[in-house]
mmCIF file of C-alpha atoms in Angstrom:
data_model
loop_
_atom_site.group_PDB
_atom_site.id
_atom_site.type_symbol
_atom_site.label_atom_id
_atom_site.label_comp_id
_atom_site.label_asym_id
_atom_site.label_seq_id
_atom_site.Cartn_x
_atom_site.Cartn_y
_atom_site.Cartn_z
ATOM 1 C CA MET A 28 -38.236 12.841 -40.632
ATOM 2 C CA PRO A 29 -36.952 13.573 -43.894
ATOM 3 C CA GLY A 30 -33.233 11.259 -44.648
ATOM 4 C CA SER A 31 -32.199 8.113 -46.198
ATOM 5 C CA GLY A 32 -34.823 6.189 -44.393
ATOM 6 C CA ALA A 33 -31.695 5.064 -41.712
ATOM 7 C CA GLY A 34 -33.929 6.864 -38.982
ATOM 8 C CA VAL A 35 -33.053 7.698 -35.997
ATOM 9 C CA LEU A 36 -29.333 6.353 -34.174
ATOM 10 C CA ILE A 37 -29.351 6.329 -30.122
ATOM 11 C CA VAL A 38 -26.045 5.537 -29.294
ATOM 12 C CA GLY A 39 -26.229 4.707 -24.837
ATOM 13 C CA ALA A 40 -28.657 2.876 -23.855
ATOM 14 C CA SER A 41 -29.015 3.687 -19.953
ATOM 15 C CA MET A 42 -32.040 5.191 -18.818
ATOM 16 C CA ALA A 43 -31.133 8.355 -20.899
ATOM 17 C CA GLY A 44 -31.167 6.574 -24.149
ATOM 18 C CA LEU A 45 -34.646 5.219 -23.483
ATOM 19 C CA ARG A 46 -35.923 8.252 -22.115
ATOM 20 C CA SER A 47 -34.856 9.127 -25.098
ATOM 21 C CA ALA A 48 -36.702 6.959 -27.980
ATOM 22 C CA GLU A 49 -39.858 7.296 -25.710
ATOM 23 C CA SER A 50 -39.913 10.301 -26.165
ATOM 24 C CA LEU A 51 -39.566 9.913 -30.482
ATOM 25 C CA ARG A 52 -42.179 7.604 -29.820
ATOM 26 C CA ARG A 53 -44.685 10.007 -27.716
ATOM 27 C CA HIS A 54 -44.242 13.076 -30.354
ATOM 28 C CA GLY A 55 -45.377 10.761 -33.136
ATOM 29 C CA TYR A 56 -42.080 9.667 -34.938
ATOM 30 C CA THR A 57 -42.610 6.420 -36.467
ATOM 31 C CA GLY A 58 -39.454 5.633 -37.897
ATOM 32 C CA ALA A 59 -36.577 3.224 -37.216
ATOM 33 C CA ILE A 60 -35.069 3.701 -33.868
ATOM 34 C CA ARG A 61 -31.903 1.850 -32.828
ATOM 35 C CA VAL A 62 -29.940 2.120 -29.765
ATOM 36 C CA LEU A 63 -26.128 1.158 -29.553
ATOM 37 C CA GLY A 64 -25.260 0.982 -26.002
ATOM 38 C CA ALA A 65 -21.645 -0.709 -24.761
ATOM 39 C CA GLU A 66 -23.080 -3.222 -22.029
ATOM 40 C CA GLU A 67 -24.843 -6.519 -22.693
ATOM 41 C CA HIS A 68 -28.361 -5.252 -20.215
ATOM 42 C CA ALA A 69 -31.565 -3.071 -21.476
ATOM 43 C CA PRO A 70 -31.609 -0.650 -19.728
ATOM 44 C CA TYR A 71 -31.174 -0.275 -16.244
ATOM 45 C CA ASN A 72 -32.428 1.985 -12.764
ATOM 46 C CA ARG A 73 -28.426 2.635 -11.683
ATOM 47 C CA PRO A 74 -29.392 4.181 -8.200
ATOM 48 C CA PRO A 75 -30.427 0.576 -6.298
ATOM 49 C CA LEU A 76 -26.393 -0.487 -7.279
ATOM 50 C CA SER A 77 -24.715 1.649 -3.998
ATOM 51 C CA LYS A 78 -28.116 0.004 -1.678
ATOM 52 C CA GLU A 79 -30.198 -2.516 -2.095
ATOM 53 C CA LEU A 80 -28.662 -4.689 -5.233
ATOM 54 C CA LEU A 81 -25.407 -3.971 -3.418
ATOM 55 C CA SER A 82 -26.933 -5.809 -0.143
ATOM 56 C CA THR A 83 -28.416 -8.074 -1.902
ATOM 57 C CA GLU A 84 -27.605 -11.978 -2.628
ATOM 58 C CA GLY A 85 -28.910 -13.421 -5.563
ATOM 59 C CA GLN A 86 -30.300 -9.569 -6.846
ATOM 60 C CA GLY A 87 -28.857 -8.869 -10.829
ATOM 61 C CA HIS A 88 -30.504 -7.248 -13.525
ATOM 62 C CA ALA A 89 -33.561 -8.410 -13.582
ATOM 63 C CA ASP A 90 -33.980 -6.752 -10.278
ATOM 64 C CA VAL A 91 -33.296 -3.177 -11.570
ATOM 65 C CA ALA A 92 -34.386 -2.842 -15.137
ATOM 66 C CA PHE A 93 -36.597 -0.942 -16.271
ATOM 67 C CA PRO A 94 -39.443 -2.181 -17.617
ATOM 68 C CA LEU A 95 -40.047 -1.536 -21.452
ATOM 69 C CA ARG A 96 -43.092 0.287 -22.776
ATOM 70 C CA ALA A 97 -45.230 -1.413 -26.021
ATOM 71 C CA SER A 98 -44.350 1.207 -28.286
ATOM 72 C CA LEU A 99 -40.955 0.524 -28.183
ATOM 73 C CA GLY A 100 -41.515 -2.497 -29.303
ATOM 74 C CA GLU A 101 -40.074 -2.191 -33.045
ATOM 75 C CA VAL A 102 -36.939 -0.365 -31.482
ATOM 76 C CA GLU A 103 -33.986 -2.757 -32.195
ATOM 77 C CA TRP A 104 -31.434 -3.133 -29.502
ATOM 78 C CA MET A 105 -28.093 -3.680 -30.432
ATOM 79 C CA LEU A 106 -26.181 -4.406 -27.185
ATOM 80 C CA GLY A 107 -22.626 -5.542 -25.995
ATOM 81 C CA ARG A 108 -21.502 -3.064 -29.076
ATOM 82 C CA ARG A 109 -19.227 0.116 -28.090
ATOM 83 C CA ALA A 110 -19.236 3.251 -30.310
ATOM 84 C CA THR A 111 -15.676 3.797 -31.508
ATOM 85 C CA ALA A 112 -15.893 6.659 -34.187
ATOM 86 C CA LEU A 113 -18.392 9.405 -35.606
ATOM 87 C CA ASP A 114 -18.546 10.522 -38.972
ATOM 88 C CA PRO A 115 -20.753 13.604 -39.202
ATOM 89 C CA HIS A 116 -20.079 14.051 -42.930
ATOM 90 C CA ALA A 117 -21.162 10.519 -43.775
ATOM 91 C CA LEU A 118 -23.992 10.709 -41.067
ATOM 92 C CA THR A 119 -22.562 7.129 -39.778
ATOM 93 C CA VAL A 120 -21.676 5.520 -37.019
ATOM 94 C CA THR A 121 -18.681 2.984 -36.510
ATOM 95 C CA ASP A 122 -18.588 -0.429 -33.267
ATOM 96 C CA ASP A 123 -16.196 -1.929 -32.296
ATOM 97 C CA THR A 124 -17.223 -4.923 -34.030
ATOM 98 C CA GLY A 125 -16.263 -2.482 -37.362
ATOM 99 C CA ALA A 126 -19.998 -2.296 -38.168
ATOM 100 C CA VAL A 127 -21.000 1.068 -39.675
ATOM 101 C CA HIS A 128 -24.438 2.524 -38.228
ATOM 102 C CA ALA A 129 -25.822 5.059 -41.113
ATOM 103 C CA PHE A 130 -27.691 7.557 -39.453
ATOM 104 C CA ASP A 131 -30.898 10.707 -39.874
ATOM 105 C CA GLY A 132 -30.838 11.578 -36.991
ATOM 106 C CA LEU A 133 -28.031 11.168 -33.925
ATOM 107 C CA VAL A 134 -28.988 10.885 -30.411
ATOM 108 C CA ILE A 135 -25.601 11.367 -27.893
ATOM 109 C CA ALA A 136 -26.842 10.014 -24.652
ATOM 110 C CA THR A 137 -23.693 7.707 -23.272
ATOM 111 C CA GLY A 138 -23.496 9.390 -19.625
ATOM 112 C CA LEU A 139 -20.153 9.608 -17.901
ATOM 113 C CA ARG A 140 -17.419 7.599 -16.337
ATOM 114 C CA PRO A 141 -15.760 6.735 -12.582
ATOM 115 C CA LYS A 142 -12.829 8.377 -12.463
ATOM 116 C CA PRO A 143 -10.189 6.092 -12.816
ATOM 117 C CA LEU A 144 -7.569 5.651 -10.029
ATOM 118 C CA PRO A 145 -4.407 8.056 -11.185
ATOM 119 C CA ILE A 146 -1.651 5.607 -9.486
ATOM 120 C CA ASP A 147 0.002 2.269 -10.697
ATOM 121 C CA SER A 148 -1.708 -0.685 -9.034
ATOM 122 C CA HIS A 149 1.516 -2.643 -9.676
ATOM 123 C CA GLY A 150 -0.740 -5.148 -11.009
ATOM 124 C CA LEU A 151 -2.781 -5.295 -7.222
ATOM 125 C CA GLY A 152 -6.095 -6.617 -6.880
ATOM 126 C CA GLY A 153 -9.317 -6.216 -5.735
ATOM 127 C CA ILE A 154 -10.062 -3.089 -7.562
ATOM 128 C CA HIS A 155 -13.352 -2.051 -7.966
ATOM 129 C CA ARG A 156 -14.879 1.280 -9.429
ATOM 130 C CA LEU A 157 -19.128 1.167 -9.231
ATOM 131 C CA ARG A 158 -20.808 1.859 -12.249
ATOM 132 C CA THR A 159 -23.287 -1.121 -14.040
ATOM 133 C CA VAL A 160 -24.095 -3.853 -12.886
ATOM 134 C CA ASP A 161 -21.981 -6.282 -13.509
ATOM 135 C CA ASP A 162 -19.543 -4.525 -11.527
ATOM 136 C CA ALA A 163 -22.027 -3.536 -7.856
ATOM 137 C CA VAL A 164 -22.355 -7.863 -8.385
ATOM 138 C CA ALA A 165 -18.531 -7.714 -8.594
ATOM 139 C CA LEU A 166 -18.296 -5.204 -4.936
ATOM 140 C CA ARG A 167 -20.892 -6.896 -3.540
ATOM 141 C CA GLY A 168 -18.875 -10.822 -3.562
ATOM 142 C CA ALA A 169 -16.374 -8.576 -1.975
ATOM 143 C CA LEU A 170 -17.893 -7.524 0.202
ATOM 144 C CA ARG A 171 -17.460 -9.741 3.165
ATOM 145 C CA PRO A 172 -16.876 -10.127 6.774
ATOM 146 C CA GLY A 173 -13.608 -8.677 7.905
ATOM 147 C CA ALA A 174 -12.242 -7.350 4.583
ATOM 148 C CA ASN A 175 -10.560 -4.917 4.650
ATOM 149 C CA VAL A 176 -12.468 -1.822 2.348
ATOM 150 C CA VAL A 177 -10.872 1.304 1.600
ATOM 151 C CA ILE A 178 -13.241 4.120 -0.423
ATOM 152 C CA LEU A 179 -11.283 6.390 -1.932
ATOM 153 C CA GLY A 180 -13.988 9.427 -2.392
ATOM 154 C CA SER A 181 -16.426 10.595 0.099
ATOM 155 C CA GLY A 182 -20.118 11.061 -2.385
ATOM 156 C CA PHE A 183 -23.083 9.950 -2.044
ATOM 157 C CA ILE A 184 -21.944 6.661 -3.666
ATOM 158 C CA GLY A 185 -18.357 6.414 -1.667
ATOM 159 C CA CYS A 186 -21.095 7.237 1.165
ATOM 160 C CA GLU A 187 -23.700 4.471 -0.184
ATOM 161 C CA ILE A 188 -20.950 2.187 -0.614
ATOM 162 C CA ALA A 189 -18.917 2.461 3.237
ATOM 163 C CA ALA A 190 -22.357 1.887 4.930
ATOM 164 C CA THR A 191 -23.935 -1.470 2.865
ATOM 165 C CA ALA A 192 -19.828 -2.507 3.223
ATOM 166 C CA ALA A 193 -20.338 -1.891 7.369
ATOM 167 C CA LYS A 194 -23.423 -3.274 7.146
ATOM 168 C CA ARG A 195 -21.982 -6.725 5.708
ATOM 169 C CA GLY A 196 -19.318 -6.964 8.523
ATOM 170 C CA CYS A 197 -16.136 -5.356 6.559
ATOM 171 C CA ARG A 198 -14.151 -3.009 7.689
ATOM 172 C CA VAL A 199 -14.770 0.816 6.332
ATOM 173 C CA SER A 200 -11.491 2.816 5.829
ATOM 174 C CA ILE A 201 -12.972 6.682 3.304
ATOM 175 C CA VAL A 202 -9.896 8.286 2.146
ATOM 176 C CA SER A 203 -11.185 12.109 1.132
ATOM 177 C CA GLN A 204 -9.623 15.006 0.465
ATOM 178 C CA SER A 205 -12.048 16.155 2.928
ATOM 179 C CA ALA A 206 -12.988 16.325 6.063
ATOM 180 C CA ILE A 207 -16.457 16.516 5.753
ATOM 181 C CA PRO A 208 -17.647 13.949 3.671
ATOM 182 C CA LEU A 209 -20.984 16.073 1.461
ATOM 183 C CA GLU A 210 -20.245 19.203 2.555
ATOM 184 C CA ARG A 211 -20.418 20.201 -0.693
ATOM 185 C CA ALA A 212 -23.856 18.882 -1.852
ATOM 186 C CA VAL A 213 -25.316 18.988 1.881
ATOM 187 C CA GLY A 214 -23.560 22.218 3.474
ATOM 188 C CA PRO A 215 -21.414 21.183 6.630
ATOM 189 C CA LEU A 216 -23.649 20.223 9.414
ATOM 190 C CA LEU A 217 -25.379 18.068 7.538
ATOM 191 C CA GLY A 218 -21.780 16.634 6.094
ATOM 192 C CA ALA A 219 -20.938 16.342 10.208
ATOM 193 C CA GLU A 220 -23.596 14.723 11.242
ATOM 194 C CA VAL A 221 -23.544 11.622 7.672
ATOM 195 C CA ARG A 222 -19.727 11.940 8.881
ATOM 196 C CA ARG A 223 -20.781 11.021 13.332
ATOM 197 C CA ARG A 224 -23.353 8.614 11.639
ATOM 198 C CA HIS A 225 -20.901 6.916 9.486
ATOM 199 C CA GLU A 226 -17.820 6.945 12.369
ATOM 200 C CA ALA A 227 -20.703 5.125 15.121
ATOM 201 C CA ASN A 228 -20.896 2.398 12.803
ATOM 202 C CA GLY A 229 -17.245 1.906 12.503
ATOM 203 C CA VAL A 230 -16.799 3.443 9.685
ATOM 204 C CA THR A 231 -13.123 5.396 9.369
ATOM 205 C CA PHE A 232 -12.095 8.720 8.063
ATOM 206 C CA PHE A 233 -8.786 10.022 6.797
ATOM 207 C CA PRO A 234 -9.604 13.029 5.131
ATOM 208 C CA GLY A 235 -6.698 15.122 3.890
ATOM 209 C CA HIS A 236 -5.564 12.507 1.621
ATOM 210 C CA PRO A 237 -5.582 12.938 -2.118
ATOM 211 C CA SER A 238 -5.897 9.883 -4.177
ATOM 212 C CA SER A 239 -3.281 10.750 -6.587
ATOM 213 C CA ARG A 240 -0.350 9.819 -3.998
ATOM 214 C CA SER A 241 0.401 6.453 -4.143
ATOM 215 C CA SER A 242 0.483 6.727 -0.401
ATOM 216 C CA ALA A 243 -2.819 7.325 0.154
ATOM 217 C CA THR A 244 -4.030 4.039 1.423
ATOM 218 C CA PRO A 245 -5.028 4.544 5.316
ATOM 219 C CA PRO A 246 -2.249 3.904 7.637
ATOM 220 C CA SER A 247 -3.615 1.896 9.704
ATOM 221 C CA SER A 248 -4.374 -0.355 6.710
ATOM 222 C CA ALA A 249 -1.662 -2.056 5.749
ATOM 223 C CA SER A 250 -3.418 -4.484 3.504
ATOM 224 C CA CYS A 251 -6.550 -3.870 1.796
ATOM 225 C CA SER A 252 -8.268 -6.694 -0.096
ATOM 226 C CA THR A 253 -10.736 -3.955 -1.493
ATOM 227 C CA ARG A 254 -10.423 -0.375 -2.839
ATOM 228 C CA ALA A 255 -13.628 1.143 -4.559
ATOM 229 C CA SER A 256 -12.732 4.134 -6.651
ATOM 230 C CA CYS A 257 -16.217 5.942 -6.267
ATOM 231 C CA SER A 258 -17.685 8.864 -8.226
ATOM 232 C CA SER A 259 -19.782 11.695 -6.034
ATOM 233 C CA ALA A 260 -26.713 8.846 -4.713
ATOM 234 C CA THR A 261 -28.745 8.531 -0.177
ATOM 235 C CA CYS A 262 -26.586 6.930 3.209
ATOM 236 C CA SER A 263 -28.693 4.293 5.335
ATOM 237 C CA TRP A 264 -27.979 3.748 8.669
#
């Protein structure tokens, strides 16, 4: 790759960033590769965050970390540093420490973030979201027997968290705009069966409650110690 010798900069140190680095090496690129990631952790597998890791005490990053191939031995991992600015003319990226990273080639692999709760929390604690391994560990600590758990959203991740929380002895409510969980993903018949199985295991559904309303808390849950804000991965009973 012609250029200044700065090599390739990959912004995003999750699976997409990892696979990009692997692909560069696999296709014969031998220049410098640097990976800039906001999380402190090396790349890891995210689907277990709402399943095995959420339900198993003691599990953490080491249990979900991707193995790093020998071809990535010279890749520089710059973790715990969030990209804040891109200058496409100077071919540089600035991170949140103020450091400037030059590049000849740039891969943007930053992924998605969960939609934040669109209401004022008024300082209320116990509000969780699930995207990172640290999020999962923090949420697992809140899923204690008897805890009232309100989940906003009935997509895959919301339903998986509900299943795990109910198994751990929590009182679980799902607030969703749809009466049928996963309807857009799997259709009304399978979605209705998912709801039936959740309800058989004690999960209560409150459909037709958009989370943009501050009154979206289920009426029967006057005190909710944990609220999991989840974006729309398989529910297991």
